[in-house]
mmCIF file of C-alpha atoms in Angstrom:
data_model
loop_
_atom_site.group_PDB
_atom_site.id
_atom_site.type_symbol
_atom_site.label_atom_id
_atom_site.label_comp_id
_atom_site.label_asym_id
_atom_site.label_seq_id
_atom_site.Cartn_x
_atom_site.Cartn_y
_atom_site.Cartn_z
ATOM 1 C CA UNK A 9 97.905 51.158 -89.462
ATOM 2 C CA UNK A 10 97.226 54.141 -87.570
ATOM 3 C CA UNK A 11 94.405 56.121 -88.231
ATOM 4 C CA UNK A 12 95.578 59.551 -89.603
ATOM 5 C CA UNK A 13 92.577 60.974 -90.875
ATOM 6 C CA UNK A 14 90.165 61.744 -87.834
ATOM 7 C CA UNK A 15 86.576 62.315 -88.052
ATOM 8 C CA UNK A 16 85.524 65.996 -88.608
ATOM 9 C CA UNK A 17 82.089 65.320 -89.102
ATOM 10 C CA UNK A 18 78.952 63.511 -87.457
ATOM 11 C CA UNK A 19 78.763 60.057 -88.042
ATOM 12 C CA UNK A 20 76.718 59.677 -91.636
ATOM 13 C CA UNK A 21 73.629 57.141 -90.783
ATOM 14 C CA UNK A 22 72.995 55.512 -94.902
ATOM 15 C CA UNK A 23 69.743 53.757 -95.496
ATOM 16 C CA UNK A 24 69.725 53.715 -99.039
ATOM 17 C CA UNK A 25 72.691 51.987 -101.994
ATOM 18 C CA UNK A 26 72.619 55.352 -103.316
ATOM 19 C CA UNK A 27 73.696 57.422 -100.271
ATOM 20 C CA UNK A 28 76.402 54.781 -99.242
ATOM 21 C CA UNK A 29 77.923 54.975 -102.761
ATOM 22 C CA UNK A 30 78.266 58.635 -102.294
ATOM 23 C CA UNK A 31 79.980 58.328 -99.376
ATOM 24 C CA UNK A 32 82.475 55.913 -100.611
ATOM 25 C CA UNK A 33 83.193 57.950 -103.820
ATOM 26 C CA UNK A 34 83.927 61.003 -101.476
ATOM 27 C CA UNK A 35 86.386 59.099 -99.367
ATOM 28 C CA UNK A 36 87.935 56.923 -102.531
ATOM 29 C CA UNK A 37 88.450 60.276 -104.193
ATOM 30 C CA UNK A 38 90.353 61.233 -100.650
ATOM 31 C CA UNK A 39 92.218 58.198 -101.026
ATOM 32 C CA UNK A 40 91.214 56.843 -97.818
ATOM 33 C CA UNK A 41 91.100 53.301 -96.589
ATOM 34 C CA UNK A 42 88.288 51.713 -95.801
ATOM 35 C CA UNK A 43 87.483 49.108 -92.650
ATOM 36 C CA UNK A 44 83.900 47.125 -93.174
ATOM 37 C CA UNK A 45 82.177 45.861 -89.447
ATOM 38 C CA UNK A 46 79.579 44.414 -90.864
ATOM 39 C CA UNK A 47 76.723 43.305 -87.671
ATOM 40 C CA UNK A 48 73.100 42.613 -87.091
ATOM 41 C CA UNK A 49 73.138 45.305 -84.697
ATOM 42 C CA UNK A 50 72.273 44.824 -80.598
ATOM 43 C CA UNK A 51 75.749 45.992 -80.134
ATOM 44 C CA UNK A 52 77.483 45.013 -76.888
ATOM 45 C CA UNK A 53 81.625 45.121 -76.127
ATOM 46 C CA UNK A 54 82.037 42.795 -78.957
ATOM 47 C CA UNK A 55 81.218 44.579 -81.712
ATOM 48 C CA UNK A 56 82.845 47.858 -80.486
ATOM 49 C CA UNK A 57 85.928 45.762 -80.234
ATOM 50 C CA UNK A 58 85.587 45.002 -83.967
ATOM 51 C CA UNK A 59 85.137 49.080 -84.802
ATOM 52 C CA UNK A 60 87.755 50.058 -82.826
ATOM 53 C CA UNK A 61 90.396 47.196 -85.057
ATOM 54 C CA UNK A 62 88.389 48.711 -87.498
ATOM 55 C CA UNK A 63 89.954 52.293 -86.764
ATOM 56 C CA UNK A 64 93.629 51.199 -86.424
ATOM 57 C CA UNK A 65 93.309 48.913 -89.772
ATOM 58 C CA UNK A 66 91.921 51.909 -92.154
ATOM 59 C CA UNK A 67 91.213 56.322 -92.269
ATOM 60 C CA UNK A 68 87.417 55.088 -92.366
ATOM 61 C CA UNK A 69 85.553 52.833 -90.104
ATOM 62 C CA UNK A 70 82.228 51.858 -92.049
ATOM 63 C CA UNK A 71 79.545 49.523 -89.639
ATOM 64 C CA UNK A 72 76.762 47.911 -91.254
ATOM 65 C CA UNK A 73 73.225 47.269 -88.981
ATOM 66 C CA UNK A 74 71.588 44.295 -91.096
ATOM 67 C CA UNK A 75 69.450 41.570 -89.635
ATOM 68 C CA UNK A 76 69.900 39.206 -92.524
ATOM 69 C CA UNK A 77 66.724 37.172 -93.180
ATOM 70 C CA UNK A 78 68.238 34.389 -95.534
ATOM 71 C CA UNK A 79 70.755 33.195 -92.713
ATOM 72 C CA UNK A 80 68.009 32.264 -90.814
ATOM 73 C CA UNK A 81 66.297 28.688 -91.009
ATOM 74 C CA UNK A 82 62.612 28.039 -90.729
ATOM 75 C CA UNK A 83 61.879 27.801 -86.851
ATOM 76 C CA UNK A 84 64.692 30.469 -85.876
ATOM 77 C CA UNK A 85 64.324 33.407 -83.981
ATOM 78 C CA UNK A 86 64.603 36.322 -87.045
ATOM 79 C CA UNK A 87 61.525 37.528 -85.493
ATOM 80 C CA UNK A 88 62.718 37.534 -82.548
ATOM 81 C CA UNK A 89 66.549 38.265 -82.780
ATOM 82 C CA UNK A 90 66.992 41.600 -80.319
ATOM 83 C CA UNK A 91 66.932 45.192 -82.334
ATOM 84 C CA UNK A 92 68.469 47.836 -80.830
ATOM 85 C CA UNK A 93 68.777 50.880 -83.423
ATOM 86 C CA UNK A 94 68.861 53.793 -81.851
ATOM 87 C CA UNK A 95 70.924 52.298 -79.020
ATOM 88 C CA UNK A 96 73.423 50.799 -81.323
ATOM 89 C CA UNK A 97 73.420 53.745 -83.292
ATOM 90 C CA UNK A 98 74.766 56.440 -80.373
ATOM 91 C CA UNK A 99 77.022 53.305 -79.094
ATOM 92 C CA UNK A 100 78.563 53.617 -82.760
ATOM 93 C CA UNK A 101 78.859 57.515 -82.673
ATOM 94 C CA UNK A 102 80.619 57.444 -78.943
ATOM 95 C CA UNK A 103 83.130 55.075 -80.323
ATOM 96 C CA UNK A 104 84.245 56.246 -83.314
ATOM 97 C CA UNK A 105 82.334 54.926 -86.222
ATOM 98 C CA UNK A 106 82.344 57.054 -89.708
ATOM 99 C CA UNK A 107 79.533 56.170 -91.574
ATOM 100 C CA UNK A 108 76.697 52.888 -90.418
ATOM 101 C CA UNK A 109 74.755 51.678 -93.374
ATOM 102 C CA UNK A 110 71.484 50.176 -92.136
ATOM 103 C CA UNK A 111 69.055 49.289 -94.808
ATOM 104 C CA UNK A 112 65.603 47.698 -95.223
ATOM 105 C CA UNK A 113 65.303 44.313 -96.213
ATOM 106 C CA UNK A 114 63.757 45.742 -99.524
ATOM 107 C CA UNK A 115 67.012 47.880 -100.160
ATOM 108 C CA UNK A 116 68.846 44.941 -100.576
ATOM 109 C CA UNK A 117 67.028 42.374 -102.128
ATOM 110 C CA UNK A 118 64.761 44.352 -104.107
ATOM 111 C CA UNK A 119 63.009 41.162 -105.896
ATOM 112 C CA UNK A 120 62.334 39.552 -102.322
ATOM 113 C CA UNK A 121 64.511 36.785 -100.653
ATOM 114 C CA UNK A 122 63.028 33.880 -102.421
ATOM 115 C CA UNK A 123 65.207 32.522 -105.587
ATOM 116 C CA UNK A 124 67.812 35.359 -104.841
ATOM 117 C CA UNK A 125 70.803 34.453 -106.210
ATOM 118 C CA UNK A 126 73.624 32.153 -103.571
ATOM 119 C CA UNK A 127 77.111 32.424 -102.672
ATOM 120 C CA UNK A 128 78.395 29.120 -100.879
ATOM 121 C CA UNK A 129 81.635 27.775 -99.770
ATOM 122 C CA UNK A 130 80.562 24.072 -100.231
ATOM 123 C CA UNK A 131 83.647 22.453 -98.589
ATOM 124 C CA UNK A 132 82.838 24.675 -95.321
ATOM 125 C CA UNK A 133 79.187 25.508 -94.673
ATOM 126 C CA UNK A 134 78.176 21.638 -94.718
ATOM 127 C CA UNK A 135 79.754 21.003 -91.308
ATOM 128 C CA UNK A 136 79.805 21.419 -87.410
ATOM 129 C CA UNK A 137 76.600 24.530 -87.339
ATOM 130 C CA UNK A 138 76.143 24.374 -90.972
ATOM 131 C CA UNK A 139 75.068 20.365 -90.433
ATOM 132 C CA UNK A 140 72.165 21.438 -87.981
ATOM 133 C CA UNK A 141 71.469 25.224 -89.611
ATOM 134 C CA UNK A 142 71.074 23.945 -93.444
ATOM 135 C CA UNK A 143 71.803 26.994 -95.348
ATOM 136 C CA UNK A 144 72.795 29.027 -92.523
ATOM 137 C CA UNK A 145 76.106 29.799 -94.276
ATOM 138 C CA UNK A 146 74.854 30.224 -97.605
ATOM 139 C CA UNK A 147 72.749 33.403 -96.407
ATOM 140 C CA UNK A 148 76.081 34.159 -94.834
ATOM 141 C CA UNK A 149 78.275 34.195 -97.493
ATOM 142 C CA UNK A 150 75.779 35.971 -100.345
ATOM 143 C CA UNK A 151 75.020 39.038 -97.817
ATOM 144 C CA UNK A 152 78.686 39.271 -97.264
ATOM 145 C CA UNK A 153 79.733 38.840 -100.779
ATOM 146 C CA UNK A 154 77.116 41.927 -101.438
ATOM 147 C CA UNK A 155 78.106 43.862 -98.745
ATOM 148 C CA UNK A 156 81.280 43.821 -100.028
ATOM 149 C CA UNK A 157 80.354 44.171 -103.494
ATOM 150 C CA UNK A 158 78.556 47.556 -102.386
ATOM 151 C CA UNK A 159 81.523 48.837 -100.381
ATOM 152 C CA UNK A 160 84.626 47.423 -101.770
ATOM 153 C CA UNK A 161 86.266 47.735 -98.175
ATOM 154 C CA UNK A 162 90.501 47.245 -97.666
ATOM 155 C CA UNK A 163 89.457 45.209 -94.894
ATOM 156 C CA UNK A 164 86.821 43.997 -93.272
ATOM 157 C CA UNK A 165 87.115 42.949 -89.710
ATOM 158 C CA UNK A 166 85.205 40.141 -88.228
ATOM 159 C CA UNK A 167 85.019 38.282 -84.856
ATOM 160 C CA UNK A 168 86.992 35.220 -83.947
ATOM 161 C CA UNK A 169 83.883 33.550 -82.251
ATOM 162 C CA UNK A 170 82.325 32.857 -85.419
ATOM 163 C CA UNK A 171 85.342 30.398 -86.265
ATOM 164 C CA UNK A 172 83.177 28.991 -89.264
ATOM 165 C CA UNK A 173 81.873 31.656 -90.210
ATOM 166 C CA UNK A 174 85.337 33.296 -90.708
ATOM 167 C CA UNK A 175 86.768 30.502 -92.455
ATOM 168 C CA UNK A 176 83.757 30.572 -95.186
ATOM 169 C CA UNK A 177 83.660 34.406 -95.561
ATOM 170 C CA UNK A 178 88.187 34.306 -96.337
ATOM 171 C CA UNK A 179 87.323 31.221 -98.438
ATOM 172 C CA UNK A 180 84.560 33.192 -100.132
ATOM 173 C CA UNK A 181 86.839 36.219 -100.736
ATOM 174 C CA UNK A 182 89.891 34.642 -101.885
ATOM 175 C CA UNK A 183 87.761 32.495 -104.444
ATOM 176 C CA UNK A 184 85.676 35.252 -106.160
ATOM 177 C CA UNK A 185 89.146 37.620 -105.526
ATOM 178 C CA UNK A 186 87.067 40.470 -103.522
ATOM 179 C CA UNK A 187 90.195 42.097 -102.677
ATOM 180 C CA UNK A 188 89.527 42.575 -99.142
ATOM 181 C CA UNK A 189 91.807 42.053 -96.192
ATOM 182 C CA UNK A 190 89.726 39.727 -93.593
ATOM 183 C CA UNK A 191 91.096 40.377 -90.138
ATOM 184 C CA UNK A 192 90.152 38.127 -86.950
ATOM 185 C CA UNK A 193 89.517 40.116 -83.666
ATOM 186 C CA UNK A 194 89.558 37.533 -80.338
ATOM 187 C CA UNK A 195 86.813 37.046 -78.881
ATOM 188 C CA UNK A 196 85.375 39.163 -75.998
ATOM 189 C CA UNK A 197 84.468 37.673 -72.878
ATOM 190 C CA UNK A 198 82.744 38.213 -69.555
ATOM 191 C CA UNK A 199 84.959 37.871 -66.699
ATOM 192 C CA UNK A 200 84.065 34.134 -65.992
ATOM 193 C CA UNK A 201 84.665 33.324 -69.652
ATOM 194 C CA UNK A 202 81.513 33.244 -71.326
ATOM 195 C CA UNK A 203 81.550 34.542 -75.070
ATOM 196 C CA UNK A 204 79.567 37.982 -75.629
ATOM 197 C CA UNK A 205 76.780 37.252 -78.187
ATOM 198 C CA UNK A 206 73.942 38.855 -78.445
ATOM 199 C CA UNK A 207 71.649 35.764 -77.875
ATOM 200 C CA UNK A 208 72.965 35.891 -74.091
ATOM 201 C CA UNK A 209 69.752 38.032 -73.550
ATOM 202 C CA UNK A 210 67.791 34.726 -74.000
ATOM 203 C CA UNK A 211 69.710 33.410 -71.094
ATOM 204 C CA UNK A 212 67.670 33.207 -67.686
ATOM 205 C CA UNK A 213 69.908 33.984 -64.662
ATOM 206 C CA UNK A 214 69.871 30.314 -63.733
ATOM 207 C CA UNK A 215 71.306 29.430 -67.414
ATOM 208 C CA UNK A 216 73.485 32.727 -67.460
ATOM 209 C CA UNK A 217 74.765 31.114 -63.780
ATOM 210 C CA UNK A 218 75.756 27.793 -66.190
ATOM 211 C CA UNK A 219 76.345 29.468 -69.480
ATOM 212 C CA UNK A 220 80.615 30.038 -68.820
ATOM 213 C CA UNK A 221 80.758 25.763 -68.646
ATOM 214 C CA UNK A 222 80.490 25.776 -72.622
ATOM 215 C CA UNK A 223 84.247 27.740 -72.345
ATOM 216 C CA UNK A 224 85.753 25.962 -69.513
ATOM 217 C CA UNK A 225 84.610 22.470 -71.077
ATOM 218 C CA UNK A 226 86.221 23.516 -74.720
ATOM 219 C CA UNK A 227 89.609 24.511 -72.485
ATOM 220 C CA UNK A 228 89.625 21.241 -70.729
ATOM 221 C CA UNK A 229 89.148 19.547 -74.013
ATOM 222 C CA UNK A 230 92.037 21.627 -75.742
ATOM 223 C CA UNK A 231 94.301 20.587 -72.609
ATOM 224 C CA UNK A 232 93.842 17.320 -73.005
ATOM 225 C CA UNK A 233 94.822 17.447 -76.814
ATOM 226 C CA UNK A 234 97.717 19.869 -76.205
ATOM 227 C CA UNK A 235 99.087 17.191 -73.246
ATOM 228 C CA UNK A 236 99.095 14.444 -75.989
ATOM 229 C CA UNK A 237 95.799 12.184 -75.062
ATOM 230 C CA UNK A 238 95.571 10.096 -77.866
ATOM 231 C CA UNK A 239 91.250 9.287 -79.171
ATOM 232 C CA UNK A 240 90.009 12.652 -80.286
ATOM 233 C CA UNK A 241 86.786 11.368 -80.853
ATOM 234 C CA UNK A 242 86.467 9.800 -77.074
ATOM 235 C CA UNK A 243 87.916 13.013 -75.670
ATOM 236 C CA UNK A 244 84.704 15.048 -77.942
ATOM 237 C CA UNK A 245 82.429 12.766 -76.445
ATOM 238 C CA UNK A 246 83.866 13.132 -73.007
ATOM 239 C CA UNK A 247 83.427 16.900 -73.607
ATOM 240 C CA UNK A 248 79.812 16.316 -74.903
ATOM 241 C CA UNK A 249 78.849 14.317 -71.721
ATOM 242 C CA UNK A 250 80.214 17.304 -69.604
ATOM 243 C CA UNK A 251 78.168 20.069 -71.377
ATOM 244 C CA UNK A 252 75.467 17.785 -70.649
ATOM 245 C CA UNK A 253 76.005 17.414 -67.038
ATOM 246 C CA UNK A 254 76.035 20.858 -67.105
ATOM 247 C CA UNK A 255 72.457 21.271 -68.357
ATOM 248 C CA UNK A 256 73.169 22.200 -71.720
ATOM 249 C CA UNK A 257 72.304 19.802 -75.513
ATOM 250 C CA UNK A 258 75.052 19.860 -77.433
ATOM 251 C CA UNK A 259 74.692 19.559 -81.058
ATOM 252 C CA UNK A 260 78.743 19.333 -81.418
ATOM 253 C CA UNK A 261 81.984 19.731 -79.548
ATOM 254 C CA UNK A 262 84.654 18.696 -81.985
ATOM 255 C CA UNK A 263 88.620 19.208 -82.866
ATOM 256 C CA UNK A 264 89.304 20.310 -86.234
ATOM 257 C CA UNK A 265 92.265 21.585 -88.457
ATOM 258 C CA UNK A 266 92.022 25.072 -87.486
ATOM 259 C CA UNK A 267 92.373 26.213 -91.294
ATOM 260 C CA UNK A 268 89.957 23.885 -93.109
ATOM 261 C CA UNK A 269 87.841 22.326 -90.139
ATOM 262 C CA UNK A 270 89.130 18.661 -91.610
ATOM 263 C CA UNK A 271 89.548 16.300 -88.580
ATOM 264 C CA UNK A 272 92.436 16.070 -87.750
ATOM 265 C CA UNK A 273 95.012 13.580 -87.607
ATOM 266 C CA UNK A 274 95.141 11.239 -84.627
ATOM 267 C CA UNK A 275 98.012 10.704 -83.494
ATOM 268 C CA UNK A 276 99.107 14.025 -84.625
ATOM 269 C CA UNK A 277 101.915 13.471 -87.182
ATOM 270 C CA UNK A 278 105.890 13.360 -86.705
ATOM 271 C CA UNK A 279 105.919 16.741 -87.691
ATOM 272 C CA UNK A 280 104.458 19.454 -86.455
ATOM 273 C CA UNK A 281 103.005 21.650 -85.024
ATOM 274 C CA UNK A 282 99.265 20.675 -85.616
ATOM 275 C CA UNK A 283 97.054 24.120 -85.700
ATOM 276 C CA UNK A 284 93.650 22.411 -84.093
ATOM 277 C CA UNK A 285 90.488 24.748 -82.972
ATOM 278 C CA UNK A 286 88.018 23.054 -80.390
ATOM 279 C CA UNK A 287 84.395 24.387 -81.410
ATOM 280 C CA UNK A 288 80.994 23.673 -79.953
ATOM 281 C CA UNK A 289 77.616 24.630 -80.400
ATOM 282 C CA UNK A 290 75.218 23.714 -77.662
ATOM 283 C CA UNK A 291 71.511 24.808 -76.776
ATOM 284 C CA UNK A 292 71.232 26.391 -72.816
ATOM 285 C CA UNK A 293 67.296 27.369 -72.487
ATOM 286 C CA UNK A 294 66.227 29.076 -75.561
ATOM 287 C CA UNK A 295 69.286 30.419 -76.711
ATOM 288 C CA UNK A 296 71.880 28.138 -79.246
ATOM 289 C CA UNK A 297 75.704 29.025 -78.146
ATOM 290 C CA UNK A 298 78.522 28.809 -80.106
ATOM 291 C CA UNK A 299 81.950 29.336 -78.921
ATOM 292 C CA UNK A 300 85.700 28.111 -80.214
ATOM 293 C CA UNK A 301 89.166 27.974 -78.716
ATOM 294 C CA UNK A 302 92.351 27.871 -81.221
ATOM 295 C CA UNK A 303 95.550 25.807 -80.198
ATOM 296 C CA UNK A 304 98.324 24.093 -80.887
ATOM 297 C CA UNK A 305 99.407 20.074 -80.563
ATOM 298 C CA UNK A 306 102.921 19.766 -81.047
ATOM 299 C CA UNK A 307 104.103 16.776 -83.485
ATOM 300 C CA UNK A 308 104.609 13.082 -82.004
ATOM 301 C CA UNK A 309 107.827 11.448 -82.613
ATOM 302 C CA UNK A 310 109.351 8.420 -83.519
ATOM 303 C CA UNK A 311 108.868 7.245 -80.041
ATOM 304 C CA UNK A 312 104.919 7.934 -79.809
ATOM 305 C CA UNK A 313 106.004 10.423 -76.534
ATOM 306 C CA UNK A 314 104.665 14.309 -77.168
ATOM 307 C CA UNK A 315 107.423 16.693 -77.926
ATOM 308 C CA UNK A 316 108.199 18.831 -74.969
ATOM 309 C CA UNK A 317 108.098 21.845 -76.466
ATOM 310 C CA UNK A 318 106.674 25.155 -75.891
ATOM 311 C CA UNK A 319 103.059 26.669 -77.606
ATOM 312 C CA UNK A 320 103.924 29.438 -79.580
#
């Protein structure tokens, strides 16, 4: 949708409920749409991809600048994540955005982030990152499901890097019927292929130099599926014993049903297409990548040959 009511004032910067629920009443009683980004801030091309779907999908384009404490395990690097507010706050202005809510920690969970009360997806955020990040997508899914509850977006754009994290947040919304839209931007990339995330500061240039194998190993490991190579759990550990070569520790590379992470099934069946995502998470250095790649295996028939038929 295009975006037919342009900005005519500065970008609003909300730290408290109160001021972003004025905001919203203004532009609800303007009957405009509204596009969630929500972020933890550090913003880099990424992001600004996400706000600028965000323009074309709604009137207003509302970013959020929250480093959420409960999605973060014992060990991790809340601490230390990057923070970047006044940075990410003119990068927001220059591109666009309407309105950034960035409140305290206090602002949101006013009786502390002990005993708060959960939102889970069970049959998603046990798996793949949520195995090795216990709770990770818990913390996920209950500051999304209040983020929305505050803003009560049309849509709410998120990036396609985060394939689990995507999955659980639609699953989340559909169940408790939020109402919200969830679109999936592709991921941005640096030109050899490596995934923008904020954690890529951690990298060293020596790991940065190795970081793009955790792409090229995931499209080697999709080619081989697409091509018909029977043994998906061979061809994962193949792909795990390349990341490794590579100087990385992978905690997974696996090939899942791209719309409920089940494994899939091997062969693929007679009919088909088969929508698979590879995924991996891997450590490089300090910093834990993630990265997916969607595609599709065309069905196998009768006579156990692949279908030669073209990926849509």
């Amino acid at each position: 949708m295009p975006r037919t009511a342009p900005r005519t004032t500065p970008m609003r910067c909300l730290r408290r409920i109160a001021e972003l629920r004025e905001c919203l009443a203004e532009w609800r009683r303007r009957e405009l749409r509204v596009a969630l980004v929500p972020t933890m801030g550090n913003l880099h091309r990424g992001h600004l991809a996400l706000l600028r779907r965000a323009r074309r999908e709604a009137e207003r384009a509302l970013a959020t600048i929250f480093v959420n404490p409960i999605q973060f395990g014992p060990g991790e690097d809340y601490a230390e994540y990057p923070r970047t507010p006044e940075r990410d706050l003119e990068l927001l202005r220059e591109h666009g955005a309407d309105a950034v809510f960035l409140p305290q920690t206090e602002e949101l969970f006013p009786h502390g982030t002990e005993g708060h009360t959960q939102v889970r997806a069970p049959e998603l955020d046990g798996i793949l990152c949520g195995a090795s990040r216990p709770g990770h997508f818990a913390g996920v899914a209950t500051i999304v499901a209040k983020l929305f509850g505050l803003t009560r977006p049309d849509v709410a754009v998120f990036g396609l890097k985060d394939y689990q994290q995507l999955l659980v947040i639609r699953r989340m919304a559909a169940d408790l019927a939020l109402g919200a839209r969830i679109v999936a931007e592709p991921t941005a990339r640096e030109a050899d292929g490596l995934a923008l995330s904020s954690r890529n500061a951690y990298l060293s240039p020596p790991e940065r130099a190795a970081a793009p194998a955790l792409y090229r190993t995931l499209e080697r490991l999709a080619g081989r599926v697409r091509d018909g190579a029977r043994g998906l759990q061979a061809l994962e550990e193949r792909a795990r014993e390349e990341l490794a070569a590579a100087g990385f520790r992978p905690e997974y590379v696996s090939v899942r049903d791209a719309r409920t992470l089940a494994p899939p099934a091997d062969p693929a069946p007679a009919r088909g297409p088969q929508r698979l995502v590879a995924l991996a998470a891997a450590r490089l250095g300090k910093a834990r990548l993630i990265d997916c790649l969607p595609f599709e295996r065309q069905a196998t028939p009768p006579d156990g040959s692949p279908e030669q038929q073209p990926v849509k």
